[in-house]
Structure formats: structure tokens, C-alpha cells
Amino acid sequence: MRTYKEVLEDGIHLLDAAAIEEAGLDAWLLLEYAADINRAWYYAHMDEILDKKTESRYLEMCAKRAQHIPLQHITGRAYFMGYEFCVDERVLVPRQDTEVLVETALTHLKDSRSPKVLDMCTGSGCILLSILKNLKQGTGVGIDISEQALEVARRNAKRLGLEAATTFVLSDLFEKAQGPYDMIVSNPPYIETEEIAQLMPEVRDHEPRLALDGMSDGLYYYRSIVSQCRDYLKEDGALLFEIGAG
């Protein structure tokens, strides 16, 4: 039988040996999840014995992380705009950078009455759902070509109490879209095909390629969405994208 501190140190060493970039942080986050504790509790009890079942579960999770499986896929949760989202291998892990897209959308919509928003390539639904959680009124449609991703998005809508305000549609871009919308937002695939092999293994090997591959120059989906969006936007509507730094 070993203490919380000893087990955490084992986790750190395991992730360090696997060259996990933030081994200390990830080892702690996995212990926090596996043992259902917080920092304050840990520092007050770190020399107490951790039960064998929790220790075993924790070390199994660390072994998965050592294989460069994203931490969020192991815990099944990610945080975005202050909300907890379900995530797994069917969707991209929400990135903090993408919060800028949501914040910009909310700025544009602040004076709108009951706006209607379309989220193209919705994935986990984190963009659309975060926008709607911050509006007094509003409805939204999330479109994705992956039914598996839409299953995750619907689950997140239910968790956030937004089932009545959202519809998720299986569609190849605008194929089944019905406008008009006050706003279209999108974080489409924008990695150049040849660059995918150079991505960190957490992304390259464990996140859905369909959500990453922006074709030869990374701009395929931008051209497609821009060329069709006018037919689905109101006259004073807005189109907002996330796009790669390159």
C-alpha cells in the first residue's frame, strides 16, 4: 500500500520517460480525476494511503497517456469557455485558441434578437453550444459530415441543457442546410495534407483525420464555404472562421 504522493510520483516518472511534454501536470490531472480529489485535499492528505483499486486505475490511465493518447480522451472531458464537454476519439479536443472565435461571435451577436446560428464542421459542438449558452435567446444548427461526431455534439447539448435550442444535421457542408442564418461560424479542417505526418502524436495518431485534413493547401473548406455561404446568410449576416496561423 502506498501514499497519494508516492503514486503521483510514479505517474510523473512514467510520463517523463515517455517524453510527455507536461508530465507533471498531466500526471496530476489524471490523479485528480481517478481519485476524485482537488489540490487542497491532496496537500492535506498526500501522505495517506491510496486504495489499491484507485491506484491501479490511475496507473492504467497514465500508461494510456504514455502512449500519447490525449488526456481528454482518457478522462472523456475537456473544458472550453468555462463549460465541461464530453470528448473522445470521434472529435477534436477543443483548444483554448478557439475561444477567440466564440468571443468574437458573441460580440457580433450582442444586439441581435433571437439569432439563428449555423456551426459548420461542428465536431463536439463546443463552438455552437458555447455561443448559445451566452445568449439570452437564440437557436443553432450544427452540421458535420461525421455522424459519430454528431453523436458527441448531441450528448453535449443535452449536458448543457440546450437540446431544445439546437439541431445537429449530418451533411456534406451545405448539402442539407436550410437558412437563412444571422451568423455562420466554422473551425473547419485546415491542416495541409502533407503536414499531418509532422503533427504531435496526440493529434496525428489519435484525433480524427477527417477533422484535420484541409486538403493540399489547407484551404479547401474555406473556399467551399465562402462560395456557398451567401445563399444561407441574412443580408446583414456574418461569417466567422478560425484559420491556421500559416
mmCIF file of C-alpha atoms in Angstrom:
data_model
loop_
_atom_site.group_PDB
_atom_site.id
_atom_site.type_symbol
_atom_site.label_atom_id
_atom_site.label_comp_id
_atom_site.label_asym_id
_atom_site.label_seq_id
_atom_site.Cartn_x
_atom_site.Cartn_y
_atom_site.Cartn_z
ATOM 1 C CA MET A 1 0.000 0.000 0.000
ATOM 2 C CA ARG A 2 1.389 3.395 -0.997
ATOM 3 C CA THR A 3 0.583 7.006 -0.367
ATOM 4 C CA TYR A 4 -1.013 9.504 -2.739
ATOM 5 C CA LYS A 5 2.348 11.258 -3.028
ATOM 6 C CA GLU A 6 4.217 8.076 -3.943
ATOM 7 C CA VAL A 7 1.637 7.085 -6.550
ATOM 8 C CA LEU A 8 1.681 10.568 -8.101
ATOM 9 C CA GLU A 9 5.481 10.429 -8.320
ATOM 10 C CA ASP A 10 5.188 7.093 -10.150
ATOM 11 C CA GLY A 11 2.812 8.697 -12.617
ATOM 12 C CA ILE A 12 5.159 11.619 -13.227
ATOM 13 C CA HIS A 13 8.120 9.307 -13.808
ATOM 14 C CA LEU A 14 6.098 7.191 -16.225
ATOM 15 C CA LEU A 15 5.051 10.187 -18.305
ATOM 16 C CA ASP A 16 8.521 11.734 -18.153
ATOM 17 C CA ALA A 17 10.005 8.533 -19.546
ATOM 18 C CA ALA A 18 7.506 8.658 -22.412
ATOM 19 C CA ALA A 19 8.534 12.264 -23.223
ATOM 20 C CA ILE A 20 5.119 13.698 -22.408
ATOM 21 C CA GLU A 21 5.627 17.452 -22.624
ATOM 22 C CA GLU A 22 3.776 18.404 -19.421
ATOM 23 C CA ALA A 23 4.322 15.195 -17.489
ATOM 24 C CA GLY A 24 3.850 16.720 -14.039
ATOM 25 C CA LEU A 25 0.624 18.486 -14.909
ATOM 26 C CA ASP A 26 -0.872 15.546 -16.782
ATOM 27 C CA ALA A 27 0.062 13.106 -14.012
ATOM 28 C CA TRP A 28 -1.666 15.356 -11.503
ATOM 29 C CA LEU A 29 -4.794 15.839 -13.647
ATOM 30 C CA LEU A 30 -5.145 12.087 -14.036
ATOM 31 C CA LEU A 31 -4.816 11.557 -10.279
ATOM 32 C CA GLU A 32 -7.343 14.316 -9.654
ATOM 33 C CA TYR A 33 -9.754 12.528 -11.992
ATOM 34 C CA ALA A 34 -9.074 8.948 -10.854
ATOM 35 C CA ALA A 35 -9.224 9.711 -7.118
ATOM 36 C CA ASP A 36 -11.845 12.485 -7.339
ATOM 37 C CA ILE A 37 -9.756 14.958 -5.334
ATOM 38 C CA ASN A 38 -8.532 18.548 -5.683
ATOM 39 C CA ARG A 39 -5.211 20.242 -4.930
ATOM 40 C CA ALA A 40 -6.210 21.458 -1.487
ATOM 41 C CA TRP A 41 -7.317 17.980 -0.438
ATOM 42 C CA TYR A 42 -4.155 16.408 -1.849
ATOM 43 C CA TYR A 43 -1.761 18.654 0.082
ATOM 44 C CA ALA A 44 -3.640 17.945 3.302
ATOM 45 C CA HIS A 45 -3.704 14.165 2.746
ATOM 46 C CA MET A 46 -0.800 13.297 0.412
ATOM 47 C CA ASP A 47 0.857 11.004 2.979
ATOM 48 C CA GLU A 48 -2.291 8.935 3.428
ATOM 49 C CA ILE A 49 -2.641 5.529 1.778
ATOM 50 C CA LEU A 50 -4.352 5.393 -1.606
ATOM 51 C CA ASP A 51 -6.631 2.397 -2.029
ATOM 52 C CA LYS A 52 -5.343 -0.274 -4.371
ATOM 53 C CA LYS A 53 -8.262 -0.082 -6.809
ATOM 54 C CA THR A 54 -7.812 3.650 -7.385
ATOM 55 C CA GLU A 55 -4.032 3.256 -7.656
ATOM 56 C CA SER A 56 -4.436 0.568 -10.309
ATOM 57 C CA ARG A 57 -6.944 2.669 -12.247
ATOM 58 C CA TYR A 58 -4.673 5.700 -12.059
ATOM 59 C CA LEU A 59 -1.594 3.852 -13.320
ATOM 60 C CA GLU A 60 -3.610 2.340 -16.171
ATOM 61 C CA MET A 61 -4.626 5.856 -17.202
ATOM 62 C CA CYS A 62 -1.014 7.029 -17.007
ATOM 63 C CA ALA A 63 0.027 4.102 -19.204
ATOM 64 C CA LYS A 64 -2.500 5.253 -21.820
ATOM 65 C CA ARG A 65 -1.213 8.817 -21.614
ATOM 66 C CA ALA A 66 2.326 7.469 -22.061
ATOM 67 C CA GLN A 67 1.138 6.156 -25.432
ATOM 68 C CA HIS A 68 0.353 9.802 -26.316
ATOM 69 C CA ILE A 69 -3.376 9.274 -26.150
ATOM 70 C CA PRO A 70 -4.774 12.759 -25.409
ATOM 71 C CA LEU A 71 -5.518 13.288 -21.738
ATOM 72 C CA GLN A 72 -9.017 14.492 -22.611
ATOM 73 C CA HIS A 73 -9.751 11.249 -24.453
ATOM 74 C CA ILE A 74 -8.721 9.299 -21.359
ATOM 75 C CA THR A 75 -10.917 11.278 -18.973
ATOM 76 C CA GLY A 76 -13.657 11.828 -21.559
ATOM 77 C CA ARG A 77 -13.930 15.521 -20.754
ATOM 78 C CA ALA A 78 -12.491 18.853 -21.832
ATOM 79 C CA TYR A 79 -13.108 22.425 -20.717
ATOM 80 C CA PHE A 80 -13.947 25.220 -23.155
ATOM 81 C CA MET A 81 -15.319 28.692 -22.405
ATOM 82 C CA GLY A 82 -15.782 27.574 -18.797
ATOM 83 C CA TYR A 83 -18.027 24.621 -19.720
ATOM 84 C CA GLU A 84 -17.309 20.906 -19.476
ATOM 85 C CA PHE A 85 -17.675 18.963 -22.729
ATOM 86 C CA CYS A 86 -17.668 15.262 -23.468
ATOM 87 C CA VAL A 87 -14.881 14.345 -25.885
ATOM 88 C CA ASP A 88 -13.408 11.127 -27.233
ATOM 89 C CA GLU A 89 -11.619 9.808 -30.298
ATOM 90 C CA ARG A 90 -14.585 10.805 -32.510
ATOM 91 C CA VAL A 91 -13.935 14.553 -32.195
ATOM 92 C CA LEU A 92 -11.131 17.067 -31.910
ATOM 93 C CA VAL A 93 -10.206 18.181 -28.407
ATOM 94 C CA PRO A 94 -11.375 21.811 -28.021
ATOM 95 C CA ARG A 95 -8.455 24.273 -27.975
ATOM 96 C CA GLN A 96 -8.279 27.436 -25.945
ATOM 97 C CA ASP A 97 -7.367 29.417 -29.080
ATOM 98 C CA THR A 98 -10.816 28.667 -30.464
ATOM 99 C CA GLU A 99 -12.416 30.602 -27.605
ATOM 100 C CA VAL A 100 -11.453 33.749 -29.552
ATOM 101 C CA LEU A 101 -13.891 32.682 -32.281
ATOM 102 C CA VAL A 102 -16.699 32.309 -29.732
ATOM 103 C CA GLU A 103 -15.910 35.637 -28.070
ATOM 104 C CA THR A 104 -15.908 37.400 -31.452
ATOM 105 C CA ALA A 105 -19.200 35.793 -32.394
ATOM 106 C CA LEU A 106 -20.786 36.933 -29.139
ATOM 107 C CA THR A 107 -19.591 40.489 -29.744
ATOM 108 C CA HIS A 108 -21.294 40.487 -33.150
ATOM 109 C CA LEU A 109 -24.489 38.982 -31.762
ATOM 110 C CA LYS A 110 -24.841 41.081 -28.606
ATOM 111 C CA ASP A 111 -27.637 43.258 -30.042
ATOM 112 C CA SER A 112 -29.375 40.504 -32.003
ATOM 113 C CA ARG A 113 -32.819 39.283 -31.031
ATOM 114 C CA SER A 114 -33.215 35.510 -31.106
ATOM 115 C CA PRO A 115 -30.319 34.998 -33.537
ATOM 116 C CA LYS A 116 -30.049 31.842 -35.581
ATOM 117 C CA VAL A 117 -26.504 30.440 -35.829
ATOM 118 C CA LEU A 118 -25.029 27.774 -38.097
ATOM 119 C CA ASP A 119 -21.863 25.994 -36.972
ATOM 120 C CA MET A 120 -20.248 24.326 -39.969
ATOM 121 C CA CYS A 121 -17.998 21.324 -39.157
ATOM 122 C CA THR A 122 -19.336 21.358 -35.611
ATOM 123 C CA GLY A 123 -17.424 18.374 -34.188
ATOM 124 C CA SER A 124 -18.076 18.221 -30.431
ATOM 125 C CA GLY A 125 -20.432 21.200 -30.767
ATOM 126 C CA CYS A 126 -18.303 23.271 -28.389
ATOM 127 C CA ILE A 127 -18.398 26.443 -30.531
ATOM 128 C CA LEU A 128 -22.136 26.483 -31.169
ATOM 129 C CA LEU A 129 -23.090 25.405 -27.649
ATOM 130 C CA SER A 130 -20.805 27.966 -26.009
ATOM 131 C CA ILE A 131 -22.334 30.715 -28.143
ATOM 132 C CA LEU A 132 -25.876 29.681 -27.240
ATOM 133 C CA LYS A 133 -25.061 29.372 -23.512
ATOM 134 C CA ASN A 134 -24.063 33.032 -23.580
ATOM 135 C CA LEU A 135 -27.139 34.321 -25.417
ATOM 136 C CA LYS A 136 -30.413 35.125 -23.690
ATOM 137 C CA GLN A 137 -32.246 33.739 -26.686
ATOM 138 C CA GLY A 138 -31.049 32.039 -29.814
ATOM 139 C CA THR A 139 -31.089 28.789 -31.729
ATOM 140 C CA GLY A 140 -28.441 26.959 -33.650
ATOM 141 C CA VAL A 141 -27.723 24.230 -36.149
ATOM 142 C CA GLY A 142 -24.531 22.200 -36.118
ATOM 143 C CA ILE A 143 -23.501 20.482 -39.347
ATOM 144 C CA ASP A 144 -20.881 17.775 -39.713
ATOM 145 C CA ILE A 145 -20.068 15.047 -42.203
ATOM 146 C CA SER A 146 -19.387 12.609 -39.350
ATOM 147 C CA GLU A 147 -22.382 11.009 -37.635
ATOM 148 C CA GLN A 148 -20.018 9.869 -34.881
ATOM 149 C CA ALA A 149 -19.054 13.471 -34.175
ATOM 150 C CA LEU A 150 -22.714 14.488 -34.159
ATOM 151 C CA GLU A 151 -23.446 11.856 -31.512
ATOM 152 C CA VAL A 152 -20.916 13.588 -29.260
ATOM 153 C CA ALA A 153 -22.375 17.028 -30.063
ATOM 154 C CA ARG A 154 -25.903 15.893 -29.183
ATOM 155 C CA ARG A 155 -24.655 14.488 -25.901
ATOM 156 C CA ASN A 156 -23.023 17.815 -25.102
ATOM 157 C CA ALA A 157 -26.197 19.712 -25.960
ATOM 158 C CA LYS A 158 -28.099 17.535 -23.500
ATOM 159 C CA ARG A 159 -25.481 18.055 -20.778
ATOM 160 C CA LEU A 160 -25.681 21.821 -21.196
ATOM 161 C CA GLY A 161 -29.471 21.958 -21.324
ATOM 162 C CA LEU A 162 -29.547 23.098 -24.950
ATOM 163 C CA GLU A 163 -31.390 20.235 -26.641
ATOM 164 C CA ALA A 164 -34.392 22.422 -27.450
ATOM 165 C CA ALA A 165 -32.224 25.203 -28.897
ATOM 166 C CA THR A 166 -30.063 23.049 -31.166
ATOM 167 C CA THR A 167 -30.348 20.761 -34.149
ATOM 168 C CA PHE A 168 -27.477 18.657 -35.438
ATOM 169 C CA VAL A 169 -27.512 17.630 -39.085
ATOM 170 C CA LEU A 170 -25.450 15.074 -40.992
ATOM 171 C CA SER A 171 -24.451 16.927 -44.144
ATOM 172 C CA ASP A 172 -21.559 17.477 -46.521
ATOM 173 C CA LEU A 173 -21.176 21.214 -45.900
ATOM 174 C CA PHE A 174 -24.347 22.998 -47.122
ATOM 175 C CA GLU A 175 -25.881 19.903 -48.741
ATOM 176 C CA LYS A 176 -28.750 19.747 -46.198
ATOM 177 C CA ALA A 177 -28.547 23.255 -44.756
ATOM 178 C CA GLN A 178 -31.641 25.459 -44.559
ATOM 179 C CA GLY A 179 -31.131 29.179 -43.992
ATOM 180 C CA PRO A 180 -31.071 31.980 -43.621
ATOM 181 C CA TYR A 181 -28.834 32.478 -40.581
ATOM 182 C CA ASP A 182 -27.726 35.540 -38.692
ATOM 183 C CA MET A 183 -24.269 34.026 -38.443
ATOM 184 C CA ILE A 184 -22.207 31.138 -39.756
ATOM 185 C CA VAL A 185 -19.222 30.096 -37.667
ATOM 186 C CA SER A 186 -16.707 27.451 -38.589
ATOM 187 C CA ASN A 187 -13.472 25.873 -37.442
ATOM 188 C CA PRO A 188 -13.026 23.618 -40.478
ATOM 189 C CA PRO A 189 -10.175 21.201 -41.225
ATOM 190 C CA TYR A 190 -7.220 23.394 -42.218
ATOM 191 C CA ILE A 191 -4.045 21.307 -41.925
ATOM 192 C CA GLU A 192 -2.315 20.734 -45.237
ATOM 193 C CA THR A 193 -2.402 17.021 -46.059
ATOM 194 C CA GLU A 194 1.386 16.704 -46.221
ATOM 195 C CA GLU A 195 1.789 18.399 -42.828
ATOM 196 C CA ILE A 196 -0.376 15.932 -40.904
ATOM 197 C CA ALA A 197 2.513 13.473 -40.574
ATOM 198 C CA GLN A 198 4.517 16.182 -38.778
ATOM 199 C CA LEU A 199 1.894 16.864 -36.104
ATOM 200 C CA MET A 200 2.406 15.819 -32.490
ATOM 201 C CA PRO A 201 1.378 12.172 -31.986
ATOM 202 C CA GLU A 202 -1.567 13.110 -29.766
ATOM 203 C CA VAL A 203 -3.126 14.837 -32.772
ATOM 204 C CA ARG A 204 -1.704 12.818 -35.663
ATOM 205 C CA ASP A 205 -2.467 9.374 -34.242
ATOM 206 C CA HIS A 206 -5.496 9.895 -32.024
ATOM 207 C CA GLU A 207 -7.694 12.702 -33.352
ATOM 208 C CA PRO A 208 -9.971 12.137 -36.370
ATOM 209 C CA ARG A 209 -8.120 12.802 -39.611
ATOM 210 C CA LEU A 210 -11.401 13.889 -41.195
ATOM 211 C CA ALA A 211 -11.422 16.864 -38.820
ATOM 212 C CA LEU A 212 -7.807 17.796 -39.602
ATOM 213 C CA ASP A 213 -7.211 17.388 -43.330
ATOM 214 C CA GLY A 214 -7.760 20.634 -45.236
ATOM 215 C CA MET A 215 -6.504 19.050 -48.473
ATOM 216 C CA SER A 216 -3.414 20.070 -50.428
ATOM 217 C CA ASP A 217 -3.127 23.694 -49.315
ATOM 218 C CA GLY A 218 -5.307 23.588 -46.190
ATOM 219 C CA LEU A 219 -7.841 25.973 -47.726
ATOM 220 C CA TYR A 220 -10.299 23.603 -49.410
ATOM 221 C CA TYR A 221 -13.099 24.080 -46.885
ATOM 222 C CA TYR A 222 -12.699 27.855 -46.755
ATOM 223 C CA ARG A 223 -13.177 28.110 -50.498
ATOM 224 C CA SER A 224 -16.178 25.779 -50.401
ATOM 225 C CA ILE A 225 -17.898 27.566 -47.504
ATOM 226 C CA VAL A 226 -17.238 31.071 -48.829
ATOM 227 C CA SER A 227 -18.505 30.176 -52.301
ATOM 228 C CA GLN A 228 -21.877 28.971 -50.926
ATOM 229 C CA CYS A 229 -22.461 30.910 -47.712
ATOM 230 C CA ARG A 230 -24.228 33.903 -49.281
ATOM 231 C CA ASP A 231 -27.257 31.726 -50.012
ATOM 232 C CA TYR A 232 -27.581 30.834 -46.334
ATOM 233 C CA LEU A 233 -26.907 34.186 -44.639
ATOM 234 C CA LYS A 234 -29.295 37.027 -43.954
ATOM 235 C CA GLU A 235 -28.477 40.268 -45.754
ATOM 236 C CA ASP A 236 -26.595 41.633 -42.739
ATOM 237 C CA GLY A 237 -25.313 38.226 -41.607
ATOM 238 C CA ALA A 238 -21.727 37.426 -40.674
ATOM 239 C CA LEU A 239 -19.339 34.612 -41.497
ATOM 240 C CA LEU A 240 -16.609 33.897 -38.908
ATOM 241 C CA PHE A 241 -13.762 31.384 -39.275
ATOM 242 C CA GLU A 242 -10.874 30.042 -37.317
ATOM 243 C CA ILE A 243 -7.877 29.628 -39.612
ATOM 244 C CA GLY A 244 -4.332 28.353 -39.240
ATOM 245 C CA ALA A 245 -1.514 30.740 -38.421
ATOM 246 C CA GLY A 246 0.165 29.998 -41.771
#
